[in-house]
Amino acid sequence: MISDKKDIIDIVKNKALTYQQKLFNLANISERLLESREILRYTNEEIIHLENHMICDLNEGYAIYRPRYIVADYSTFVKKGCKFLDISAPKNIDELLDGLLILYNHVPSITSFPVYIGNIDTLIDPFITDEQTDYIKIKRFLNHIDKTIVDSFCHANIGPNKTKAGELIIKTILELKNPTPNITLRYNSKVTDKDFALTAVKACLKASKPSFSNENLYHKDMGEHAIVSCYNALPMSGGAYTLLRLRLGTIAKASKTFKEFIEITLPKVTKLMLNMIDKRIKFLVEESSFFETSFLVKESFISRDNFTAMAGIVGLADAVNHFLASEGKAERFGLSSEGDEIAHHIMQTIASNVNSHKGVYVERTKEKYLLHAQVGANLSDEDNYNTPAHRIPIGEEPDLHVHIKQAAQFHKYFVSGTGDLFAFDQTYLGNLDAVLDIINGAMEMNYRYITTYLQNSDLVRVTGYLVKRSEVNKVERGEVVLRDTAILAKGTNDNSKVFQRRIRK
Amino acid sequence: MRDIIVNKIIPFSTVDGIGNRCAIFVQGCNVNCIYCHNSETINLCNECRECIEVCDQNALTYLYNKIHYNEDKCTFCDNCINLSKYQSSPKTKKYTVEELFQVVKRYKPFIRGITISGGEPTLYKDFLLKLFKKVKELGITCYVDTNGFYNGENLIDLIKETDNFLFDIKSIHQTKSLCRTQLKGCLENLVHLLNLNKVEEVRPVIIGDYDDSKNTVITVAKTLKNYPDVTYKLIKVHTLGLKKRANEAN
Ligand code: SF4
Ligand code: SF4
């Protein structure tokens, strides 16, 4: 959305933001001061659909000067070091961890913090020499990240194979209980050692990470990839230029009939979003100097032709519930087979529009943008009416086996990521195998990503990222906090009661 | 036996064997332990209809010589099952092998297997034999949670079909007073299953200062000495006045 000069002074006077948060906010405001008609050649119709909240650009700004998500191949650093930063290839664990920390400072993203910091166990493992001292070093490394990359969208990957470094990383997760980095175990039940997976389950229950991604499925759909930000799956050595999303609940409310929605409104709004994505990418590639100037490109950490873009959705549940209600049905999305049918009809319509659109500069993903089940945000009042992704609204969740099966049928649409999170009670700690059975079952049903936490832990997964409950309480009292994700979390909790998710007993 | 009477089904249980298991509690037991915590599973309903009086939600009705239970109306207040004198429940449900199999199949992707608990599952041995054969076609395991009071010779086929047992040992010498039964042979049955490598967990019961508890714990521990993989879980029961009642029953 367009900003105005008043936004600048509001940020400057804000009592709840740190200096750094103000700086990034001011930069974002300046990007949104520019006229999108001029700079991106958005049409009036496109702008109207941003302003009526049917399409959301997640406040990405109009003068785009870096891709939204960068998936740098850090193994390049291990092999060659970095000329631009004048660091030679690391010879020991100290040089490796130091070098990576320096490099992270120079990997931009939409939030200005890196959303991906590498498959850290495979990066570190060859450098392990002494388990005890290396453990302390890894702990310091991860703690440093938590205190300097103050944004929980920062994501590390581990696995799928068990390594010594992987085990040490999980040990530190349990000890530090930090929100950042978000960590995902790229899990393949046929490849990942079972004991390693069980230790990961334990850490996931006690420290809300690592989460589990379906390595097999993602590899089939995307080849070399990484899990970044919340649970986005993106091509390795590339990333995503941009992400726009459809607020399906809002679009549904504005349509008189389901027929009008599915045949006219939805295809039209989807097309407008795709056009805007085209324009954003063109500006970034052709007019901003990013791909010509970044050392990440020059030194092959990333390559322009490995980038893609994401077409997101939120509010599938709300759109479905709107049409069920308009038919006079008392059923709700999640426990209604008719609701599921409507949902598939909606998703197939979006998917066929997205897949028949020839994307620009997205050779890596066959000239198509990828559907993404966006986890939600709090950028307009309309976000109160749009449940994240294709999720069942909190408070209406059915029994776990019903819930997982219901959600699983929609995972196939979202190649660039979707996932679900389940809060468990304490008894599961006594039977980690039981949690792994549930994860295995979900993956067997082609779940892309699943994560859990214990209901009483301080670290809570909001929609895709982690926050400390205690930090959100501070935001509620108007105090300054280190991570702006705690601020986002407050908004999301106000909207969708994430702290009251159903507990599985 | 065509049907099984089920007291309740817990789709995902974390405490009925390793992994996520569907726990099916059958109705009916062959003993009557003085400390039983789900004593409403002990007897089959005798259709006395007294429970209908205490259900203020109209969840229970009597029709065609049978008690009918309407789960939609039930508030789970448990007034009906607390009518302890009959140690039964009006909330049970009958299943054929096929019906119960279909229930299990719904949970299949997420469970490692099923555990039949109770009540005493071995009372339904023929039914279970058929059920287990079908369930195992799904590639998941079948466990039995038993009190050990059974005649091994009658159970040869079910034991063969059962992947693992969870085994309660109530008492070595005082089953008569504690379980109010003349049945014997639990320890021998346990040893037999151990030899077959079919025991996942053994649970002796410790009741306050009940005379036989210590002996039971030690005897079972000795029995398990050569089976390090078998979980040995001590179940402590806090019940005041049990000893007195048990000794009175002697
Ligand atoms: S459940 Fe109990 S109280 Fe109700 S009819 Fe049966 S025996 Fe009587
Ligand atoms: S538990 Fe249900 S059936 Fe039993 S008395 Fe209460 S409401 Fe009635």
CSV table of C-alpha atoms in Angstrom, one decimal, chain B residues 79-169:
chain,number,residue,atom,x,y,z
B,79,ASN,CA,-23.3,-40.0,36.5
B,80,CYS,CA,-24.3,-43.2,34.8
B,81,ILE,CA,-21.1,-45.1,35.2
B,82,ASN,CA,-20.7,-43.9,38.7
B,83,LEU,CA,-23.7,-46.1,39.6
B,84,SER,CA,-21.0,-48.4,40.9
B,85,LYS,CA,-23.0,-51.3,42.0
B,86,TYR,CA,-23.2,-52.9,38.6
B,87,GLN,CA,-19.7,-51.9,37.4
B,88,SER,CA,-21.0,-51.4,33.9
B,89,SER,CA,-21.7,-48.7,31.4
B,90,PRO,CA,-24.6,-47.8,29.2
B,91,LYS,CA,-22.3,-46.1,26.8
B,92,THR,CA,-20.8,-49.2,25.1
B,93,LYS,CA,-21.1,-50.0,21.5
B,94,LYS,CA,-21.2,-53.3,19.6
B,95,TYR,CA,-19.0,-53.9,16.6
B,96,THR,CA,-18.6,-56.6,14.1
B,97,VAL,CA,-15.1,-57.5,12.9
B,98,GLU,CA,-15.7,-55.5,9.7
B,99,GLU,CA,-17.1,-52.5,11.5
B,100,LEU,CA,-14.2,-52.3,14.0
B,101,PHE,CA,-11.7,-52.9,11.1
B,102,GLN,CA,-13.2,-49.9,9.3
B,103,VAL,CA,-12.7,-47.7,12.4
B,104,VAL,CA,-9.0,-48.7,12.6
B,105,LYS,CA,-8.5,-48.2,8.9
B,106,ARG,CA,-9.5,-44.5,9.4
B,107,TYR,CA,-6.5,-43.9,11.7
B,108,LYS,CA,-4.1,-46.2,9.8
B,109,PRO,CA,-1.7,-43.7,8.3
B,110,PHE,CA,-0.9,-42.2,11.8
B,111,ILE,CA,-0.8,-45.3,14.0
B,112,ARG,CA,1.8,-48.0,14.5
B,113,GLY,CA,-0.9,-50.4,15.5
B,114,ILE,CA,-3.8,-51.1,17.8
B,115,THR,CA,-3.9,-52.1,21.4
B,116,ILE,CA,-6.8,-54.0,22.8
B,117,SER,CA,-7.3,-53.2,26.4
B,118,GLY,CA,-10.2,-53.4,28.8
B,119,GLY,CA,-11.8,-55.0,30.5
B,120,GLU,CA,-10.0,-58.2,29.6
B,121,PRO,CA,-9.4,-58.7,25.8
B,122,THR,CA,-8.8,-62.4,26.0
B,123,LEU,CA,-12.5,-62.9,26.8
B,124,TYR,CA,-13.0,-62.0,23.1
B,125,LYS,CA,-10.3,-64.3,21.7
B,126,ASP,CA,-12.1,-65.6,18.7
B,127,PHE,CA,-13.3,-62.1,17.6
B,128,LEU,CA,-9.8,-60.7,18.1
B,129,LEU,CA,-8.2,-63.5,16.1
B,130,LYS,CA,-10.3,-62.5,13.1
B,131,LEU,CA,-9.8,-58.8,13.7
B,132,PHE,CA,-6.0,-59.1,14.0
B,133,LYS,CA,-5.7,-61.1,10.8
B,134,LYS,CA,-7.5,-58.3,9.0
B,135,VAL,CA,-5.7,-55.4,10.7
B,136,LYS,CA,-2.3,-56.9,10.0
B,137,GLU,CA,-3.1,-56.7,6.3
B,138,LEU,CA,-2.8,-52.9,6.8
B,139,GLY,CA,0.8,-53.4,7.8
B,140,ILE,CA,0.3,-52.4,11.4
B,141,THR,CA,0.7,-54.3,14.7
B,142,CYS,CA,-1.8,-55.8,17.1
B,143,TYR,CA,-1.2,-55.7,20.9
B,144,VAL,CA,-3.2,-57.1,23.8
B,145,ASP,CA,-3.2,-55.6,27.2
B,146,THR,CA,-4.0,-58.5,29.5
B,147,ASN,CA,-4.4,-59.1,33.2
B,148,GLY,CA,-2.8,-62.5,32.7
B,149,PHE,CA,-5.8,-64.5,34.0
B,150,TYR,CA,-6.3,-66.8,31.1
B,151,ASN,CA,-5.8,-70.5,30.2
B,152,GLY,CA,-2.8,-70.5,27.8
B,153,GLU,CA,-4.0,-73.6,26.0
B,154,ASN,CA,-7.2,-71.9,24.9
B,155,LEU,CA,-5.2,-68.9,23.6
B,156,ILE,CA,-2.6,-70.5,21.4
B,157,ASP,CA,-4.0,-69.1,18.2
B,158,LEU,CA,-4.5,-65.6,19.5
B,159,ILE,CA,-1.0,-65.5,21.0
B,160,LYS,CA,0.4,-66.5,17.6
B,161,GLU,CA,-1.5,-63.6,15.9
B,162,THR,CA,-0.7,-61.0,18.6
B,163,ASP,CA,2.5,-59.0,18.0
B,164,ASN,CA,3.1,-58.1,21.6
B,165,PHE,CA,1.5,-58.1,25.0
B,166,LEU,CA,1.3,-55.5,27.7
B,167,PHE,CA,1.0,-57.5,30.9
B,168,ASP,CA,-0.4,-56.6,34.3
B,169,ILE,CA,0.8,-58.6,37.2
